[in-house]
Short mmCIF file of C-alpha atoms and ligand atoms in Angstrom, two decimals:
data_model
loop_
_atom_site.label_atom_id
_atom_site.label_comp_id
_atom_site.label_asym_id
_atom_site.label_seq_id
_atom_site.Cartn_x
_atom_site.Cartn_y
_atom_site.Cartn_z
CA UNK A 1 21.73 27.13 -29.64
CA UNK A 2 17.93 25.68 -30.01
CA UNK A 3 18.55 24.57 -33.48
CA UNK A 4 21.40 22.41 -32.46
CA UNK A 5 19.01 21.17 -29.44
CA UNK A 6 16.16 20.66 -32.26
CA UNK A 7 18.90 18.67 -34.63
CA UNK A 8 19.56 16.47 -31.05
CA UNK A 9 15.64 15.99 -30.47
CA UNK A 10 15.31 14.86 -34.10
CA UNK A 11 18.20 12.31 -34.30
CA UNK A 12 17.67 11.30 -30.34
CA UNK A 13 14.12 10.91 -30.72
CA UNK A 14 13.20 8.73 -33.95
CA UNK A 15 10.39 7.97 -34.87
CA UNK A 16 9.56 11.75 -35.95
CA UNK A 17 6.55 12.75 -37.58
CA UNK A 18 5.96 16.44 -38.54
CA UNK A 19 2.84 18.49 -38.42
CA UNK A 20 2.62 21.37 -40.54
CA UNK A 21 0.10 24.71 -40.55
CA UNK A 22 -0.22 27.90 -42.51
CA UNK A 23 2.67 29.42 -41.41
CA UNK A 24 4.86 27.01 -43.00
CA UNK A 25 3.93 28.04 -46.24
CA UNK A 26 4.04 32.04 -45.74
CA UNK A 27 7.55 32.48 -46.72
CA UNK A 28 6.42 30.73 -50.22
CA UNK A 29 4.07 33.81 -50.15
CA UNK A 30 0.45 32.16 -48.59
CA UNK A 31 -1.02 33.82 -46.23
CA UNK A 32 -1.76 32.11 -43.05
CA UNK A 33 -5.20 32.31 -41.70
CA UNK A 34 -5.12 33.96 -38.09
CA UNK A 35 -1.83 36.51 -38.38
CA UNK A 36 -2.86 40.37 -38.42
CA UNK A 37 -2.68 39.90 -42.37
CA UNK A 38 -4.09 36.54 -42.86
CA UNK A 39 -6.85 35.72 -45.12
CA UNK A 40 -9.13 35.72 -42.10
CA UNK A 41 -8.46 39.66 -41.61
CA UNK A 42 -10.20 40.00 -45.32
CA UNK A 43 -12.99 37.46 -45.80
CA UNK A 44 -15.19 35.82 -43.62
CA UNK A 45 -14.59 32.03 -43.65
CA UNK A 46 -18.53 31.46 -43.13
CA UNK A 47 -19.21 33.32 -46.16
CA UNK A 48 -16.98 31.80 -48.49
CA UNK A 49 -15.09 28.82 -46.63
CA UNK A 50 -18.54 26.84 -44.92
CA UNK A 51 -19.96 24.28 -46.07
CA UNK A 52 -23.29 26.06 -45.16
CA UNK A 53 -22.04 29.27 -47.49
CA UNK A 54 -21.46 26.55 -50.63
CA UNK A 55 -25.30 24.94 -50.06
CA UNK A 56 -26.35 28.41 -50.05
CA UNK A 57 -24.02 30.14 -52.61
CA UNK A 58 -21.87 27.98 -54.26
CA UNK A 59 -21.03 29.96 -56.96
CA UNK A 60 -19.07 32.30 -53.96
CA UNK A 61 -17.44 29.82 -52.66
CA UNK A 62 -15.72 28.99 -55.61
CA UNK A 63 -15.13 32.92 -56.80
CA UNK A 64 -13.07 32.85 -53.85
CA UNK A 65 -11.38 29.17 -54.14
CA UNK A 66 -11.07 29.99 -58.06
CA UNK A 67 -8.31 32.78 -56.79
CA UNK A 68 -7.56 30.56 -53.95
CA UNK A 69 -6.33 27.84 -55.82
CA UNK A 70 -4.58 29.88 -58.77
CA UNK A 71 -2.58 31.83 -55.82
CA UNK A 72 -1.56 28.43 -54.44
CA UNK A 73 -0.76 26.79 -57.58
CA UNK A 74 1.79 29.87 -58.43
CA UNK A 75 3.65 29.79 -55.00
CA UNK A 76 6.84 27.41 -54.50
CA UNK A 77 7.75 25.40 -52.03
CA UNK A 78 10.63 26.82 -49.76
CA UNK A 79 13.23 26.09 -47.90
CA UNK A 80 11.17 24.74 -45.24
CA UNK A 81 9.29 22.31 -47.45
CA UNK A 82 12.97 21.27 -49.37
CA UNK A 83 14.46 20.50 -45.89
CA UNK A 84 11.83 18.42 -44.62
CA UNK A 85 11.45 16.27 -47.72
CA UNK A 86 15.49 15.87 -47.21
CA UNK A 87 15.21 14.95 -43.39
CA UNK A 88 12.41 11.89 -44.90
CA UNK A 89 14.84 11.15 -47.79
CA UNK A 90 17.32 11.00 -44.88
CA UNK A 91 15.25 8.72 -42.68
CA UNK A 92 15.09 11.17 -39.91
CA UNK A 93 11.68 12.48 -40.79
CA UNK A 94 9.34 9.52 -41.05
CA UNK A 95 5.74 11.55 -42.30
CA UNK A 96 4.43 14.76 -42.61
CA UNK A 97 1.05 15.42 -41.28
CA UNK A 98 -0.46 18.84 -42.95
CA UNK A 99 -3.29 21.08 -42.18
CA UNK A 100 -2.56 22.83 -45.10
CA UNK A 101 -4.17 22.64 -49.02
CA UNK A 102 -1.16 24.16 -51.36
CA UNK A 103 0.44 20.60 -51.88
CA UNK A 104 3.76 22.29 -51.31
CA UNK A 105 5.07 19.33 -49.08
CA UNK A 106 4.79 17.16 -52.33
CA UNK A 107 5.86 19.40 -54.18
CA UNK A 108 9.22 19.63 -52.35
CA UNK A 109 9.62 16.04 -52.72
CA UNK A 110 7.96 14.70 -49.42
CA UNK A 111 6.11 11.32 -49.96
CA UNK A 112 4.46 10.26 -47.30
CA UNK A 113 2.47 13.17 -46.71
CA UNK A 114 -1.26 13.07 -44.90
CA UNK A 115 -3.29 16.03 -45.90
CA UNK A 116 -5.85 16.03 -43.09
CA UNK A 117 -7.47 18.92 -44.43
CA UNK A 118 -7.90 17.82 -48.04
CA UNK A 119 -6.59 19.65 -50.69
CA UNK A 120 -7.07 21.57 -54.27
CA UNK A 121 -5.59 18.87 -56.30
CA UNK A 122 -9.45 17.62 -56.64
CA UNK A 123 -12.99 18.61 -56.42
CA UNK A 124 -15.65 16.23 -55.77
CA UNK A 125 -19.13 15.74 -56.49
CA UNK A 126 -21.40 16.17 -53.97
CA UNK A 127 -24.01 13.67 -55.37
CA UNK A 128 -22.30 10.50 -57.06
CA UNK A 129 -18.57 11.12 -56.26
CA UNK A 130 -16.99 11.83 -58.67
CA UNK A 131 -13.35 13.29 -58.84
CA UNK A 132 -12.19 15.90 -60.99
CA UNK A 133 -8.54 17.35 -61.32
CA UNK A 134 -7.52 20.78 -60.61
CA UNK A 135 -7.27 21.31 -64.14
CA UNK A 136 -10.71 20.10 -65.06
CA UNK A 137 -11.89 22.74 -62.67
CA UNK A 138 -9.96 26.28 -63.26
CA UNK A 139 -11.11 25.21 -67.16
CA UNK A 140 -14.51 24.57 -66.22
CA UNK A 141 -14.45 27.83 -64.19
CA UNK A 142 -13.19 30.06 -67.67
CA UNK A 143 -16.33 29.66 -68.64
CA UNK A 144 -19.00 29.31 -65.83
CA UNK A 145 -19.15 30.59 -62.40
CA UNK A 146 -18.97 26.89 -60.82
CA UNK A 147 -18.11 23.33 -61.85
CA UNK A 148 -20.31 21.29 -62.82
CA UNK A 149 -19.55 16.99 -62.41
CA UNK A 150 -19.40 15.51 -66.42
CA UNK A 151 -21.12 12.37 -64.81
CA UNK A 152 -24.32 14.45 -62.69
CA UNK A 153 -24.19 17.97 -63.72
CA UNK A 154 -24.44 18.68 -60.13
CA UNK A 155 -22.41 21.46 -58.98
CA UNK A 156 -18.71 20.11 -57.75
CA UNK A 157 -17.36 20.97 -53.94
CA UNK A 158 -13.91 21.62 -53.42
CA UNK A 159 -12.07 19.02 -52.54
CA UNK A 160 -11.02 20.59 -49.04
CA UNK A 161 -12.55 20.18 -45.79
CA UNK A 162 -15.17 23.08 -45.55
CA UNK A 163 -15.67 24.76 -41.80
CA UNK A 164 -18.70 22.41 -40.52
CA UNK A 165 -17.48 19.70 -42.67
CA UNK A 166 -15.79 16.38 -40.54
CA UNK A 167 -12.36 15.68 -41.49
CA UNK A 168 -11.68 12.70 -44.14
CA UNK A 169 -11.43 9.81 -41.44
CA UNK A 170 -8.91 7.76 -43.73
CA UNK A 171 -6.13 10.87 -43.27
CA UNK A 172 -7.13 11.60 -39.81
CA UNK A 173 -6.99 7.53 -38.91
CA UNK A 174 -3.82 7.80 -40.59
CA UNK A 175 -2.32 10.72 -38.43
CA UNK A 176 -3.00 9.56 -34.87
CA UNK A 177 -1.71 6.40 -35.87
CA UNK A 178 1.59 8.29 -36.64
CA UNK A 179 1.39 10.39 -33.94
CA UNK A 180 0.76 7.34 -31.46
CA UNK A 181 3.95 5.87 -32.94
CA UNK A 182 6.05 8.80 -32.63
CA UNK A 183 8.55 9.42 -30.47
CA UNK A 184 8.89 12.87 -31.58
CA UNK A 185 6.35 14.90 -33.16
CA UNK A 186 7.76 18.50 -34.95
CA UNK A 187 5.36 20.90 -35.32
CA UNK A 188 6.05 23.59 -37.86
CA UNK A 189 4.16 26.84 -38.83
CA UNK A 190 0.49 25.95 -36.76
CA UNK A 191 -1.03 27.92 -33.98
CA UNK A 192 -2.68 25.02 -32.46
CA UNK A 193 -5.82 25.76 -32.61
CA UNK A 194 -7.91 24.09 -34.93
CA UNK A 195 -9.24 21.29 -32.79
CA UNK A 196 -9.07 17.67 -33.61
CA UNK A 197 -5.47 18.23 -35.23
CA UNK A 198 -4.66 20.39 -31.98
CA UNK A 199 -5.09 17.53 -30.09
CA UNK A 200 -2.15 14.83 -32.63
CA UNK A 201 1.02 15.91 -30.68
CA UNK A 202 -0.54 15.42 -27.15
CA UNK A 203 -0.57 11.54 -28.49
CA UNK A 204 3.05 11.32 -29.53
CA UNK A 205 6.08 10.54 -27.04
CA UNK A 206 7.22 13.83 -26.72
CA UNK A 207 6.72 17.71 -28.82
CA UNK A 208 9.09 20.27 -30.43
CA UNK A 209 7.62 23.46 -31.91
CA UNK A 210 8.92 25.78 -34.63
CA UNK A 211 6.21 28.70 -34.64
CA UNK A 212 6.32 32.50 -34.84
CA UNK A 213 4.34 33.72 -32.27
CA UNK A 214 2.62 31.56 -29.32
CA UNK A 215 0.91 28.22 -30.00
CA UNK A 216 -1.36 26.32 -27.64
CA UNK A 217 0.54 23.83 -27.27
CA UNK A 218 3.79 26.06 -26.23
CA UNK A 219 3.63 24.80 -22.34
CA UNK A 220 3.47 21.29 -23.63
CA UNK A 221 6.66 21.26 -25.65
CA UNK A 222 10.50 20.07 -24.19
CA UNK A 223 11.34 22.92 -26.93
CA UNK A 224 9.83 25.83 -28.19
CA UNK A 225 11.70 28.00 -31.07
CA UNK A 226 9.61 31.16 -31.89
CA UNK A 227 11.32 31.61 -35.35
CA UNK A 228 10.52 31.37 -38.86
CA UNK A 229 10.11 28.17 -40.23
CA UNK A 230 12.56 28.09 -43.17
CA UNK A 231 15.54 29.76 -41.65
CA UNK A 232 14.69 27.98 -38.46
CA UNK A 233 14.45 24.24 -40.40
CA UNK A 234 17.93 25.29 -42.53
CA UNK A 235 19.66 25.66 -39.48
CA UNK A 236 18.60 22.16 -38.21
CA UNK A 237 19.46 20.64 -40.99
CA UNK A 238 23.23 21.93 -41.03
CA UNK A 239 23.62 21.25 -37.69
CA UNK A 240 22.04 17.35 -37.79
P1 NAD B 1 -2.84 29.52 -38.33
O1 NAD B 1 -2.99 30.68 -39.24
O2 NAD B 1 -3.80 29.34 -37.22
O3 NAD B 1 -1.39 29.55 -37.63
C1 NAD B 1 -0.23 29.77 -38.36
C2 NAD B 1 0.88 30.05 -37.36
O4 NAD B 1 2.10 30.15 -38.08
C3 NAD B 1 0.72 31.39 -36.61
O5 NAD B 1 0.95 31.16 -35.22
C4 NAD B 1 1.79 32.27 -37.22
O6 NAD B 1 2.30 33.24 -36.32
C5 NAD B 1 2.83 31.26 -37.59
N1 NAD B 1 3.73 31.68 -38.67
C6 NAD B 1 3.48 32.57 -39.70
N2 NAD B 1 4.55 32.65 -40.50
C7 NAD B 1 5.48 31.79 -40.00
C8 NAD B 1 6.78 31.43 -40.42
N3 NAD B 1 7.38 31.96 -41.50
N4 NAD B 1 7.46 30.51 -39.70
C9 NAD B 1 6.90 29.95 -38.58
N5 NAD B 1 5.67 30.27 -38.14
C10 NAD B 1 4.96 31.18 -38.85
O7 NAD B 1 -2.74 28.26 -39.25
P2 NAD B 1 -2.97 26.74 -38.89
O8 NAD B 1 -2.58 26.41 -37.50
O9 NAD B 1 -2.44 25.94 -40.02
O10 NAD B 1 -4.55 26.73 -38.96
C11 NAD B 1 -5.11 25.76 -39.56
C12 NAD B 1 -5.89 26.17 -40.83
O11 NAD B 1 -5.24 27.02 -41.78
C13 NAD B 1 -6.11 24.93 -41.58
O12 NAD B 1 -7.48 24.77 -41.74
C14 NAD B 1 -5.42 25.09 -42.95
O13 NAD B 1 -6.14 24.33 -43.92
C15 NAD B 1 -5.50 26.52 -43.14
N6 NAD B 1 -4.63 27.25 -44.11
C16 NAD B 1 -3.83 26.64 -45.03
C17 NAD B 1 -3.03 27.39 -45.88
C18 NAD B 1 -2.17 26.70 -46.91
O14 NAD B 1 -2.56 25.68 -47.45
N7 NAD B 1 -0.97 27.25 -47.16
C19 NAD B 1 -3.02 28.79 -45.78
C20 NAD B 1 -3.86 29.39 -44.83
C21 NAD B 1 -4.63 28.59 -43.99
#
């Protein structure tokens, strides 16, 4: 059964370092981005996700991160979040790498987590830098279309990596050095296709892949399971 092989991979293999996308976080109720219903099928990302569509409009940019980000902060981790932050607390999971914003992996316990695409637990300020909680933003945004930094008055970004933007190079030093150190790397919920992070499990010792649906990476993999990630994850951990 592949989730008995997986469970073998994991404990055979050590270190293991995860890498998570979108569709780990769809049974929590997010959509992903590039499934038939994903957020991508509604909006486009250049109008409301660029960093060219928040010079030009920021105040649309965060109409659609202000609904973003209260979505996000309602959803719960699931079981595929609660059994990876077990496999860590187990020492059979050494990080989680995630292209994903929700902060569910925390959430469910997981420490050392490296969110390569930012996140909405911050925005930043564009001009001087400065940091302002989630909080200090959705109250900011109750009362005016955009936030505005206490220490500039300029208008505040969110504090996740825009399309056009470069990736923070702390979190993305971070992950190749896990990935280069891995002798397994899991990926869970990702198509693959969002290039540099595509590129993190060609650098570890050897792939697994949990995924609904093809990934890029699929001929790469010693296993592929095209199942969903929570019952998928639950199974590995009962049989490890
Ligand atoms: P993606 O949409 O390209 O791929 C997600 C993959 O997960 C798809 O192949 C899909 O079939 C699969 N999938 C869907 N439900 C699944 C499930 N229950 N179990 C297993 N697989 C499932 O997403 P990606 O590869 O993460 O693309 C990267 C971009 O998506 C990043 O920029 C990330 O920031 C962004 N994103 C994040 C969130 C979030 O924070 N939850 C949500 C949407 C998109």
């Amino acid at each position: 059964m592949s989730a008995a092989r997986l469970a073998s991979l994991i404990r055979e293999r050590q270190p293991c370092v995860v890498l998570t996308g979108a569709g780990i976080s769809t049974e929590s109720g997010i959509p992903d981005f590039r499934s038939p219903a994903g957020i991508w099928a509604e909006v486009d990302p250049f109008e409301v996700a660029s960093i060219d569509a928040f010079r030009r409009d920021p105040e649309r940019v965060w109409d659609f991160y202000r609904k973003r980000i209260h979505t996000l902060l309602a959803a719960e981790p699931n079981s595929a979040h609660v059994t990876l932050a077990a496999l860590e607390q187990a020492g059979l999971v050494e990080a989680v790498v995630t292209q994903n914003i929700d902060r569910l992996h925390t959430r469910a316990g997981s420490r050392e987590v490296v969110e390569v695409h930012g996140s909405i637990r911050s925005a930043l300020c564009p001009k001087c830098g400065r940091e302002e909680t989630v909080e200090g933003v959705l109250a900011q945004l109750d009362i005016r279309p955009a936030p505005l930094c206490e220490a500039c008055g300029a208008i505040l970004k969110p504090g996740v990596v825009l399309f056009g933007e470069l990736l923070p190079a702390a979190a993305i030093d971070r992950a190749t050095e896990l990935a280069r150190s891995a002798e397994l790397m899991l990926v869970v919920g990702s198509s693959l296709e969002v290039w540099p992070i595509a590129g993190l499990p060609l650098e570890a010792g050897s792939l697994a892949i949990v995924n609904v649906g093809p990934t890029a990476l699929d001929k790469r993999a010693v296993l592929k399971i095209d199942g969903s990630a929570g019952e998928t994850l639950a199974a590995v951990a009962a049989a490890l």
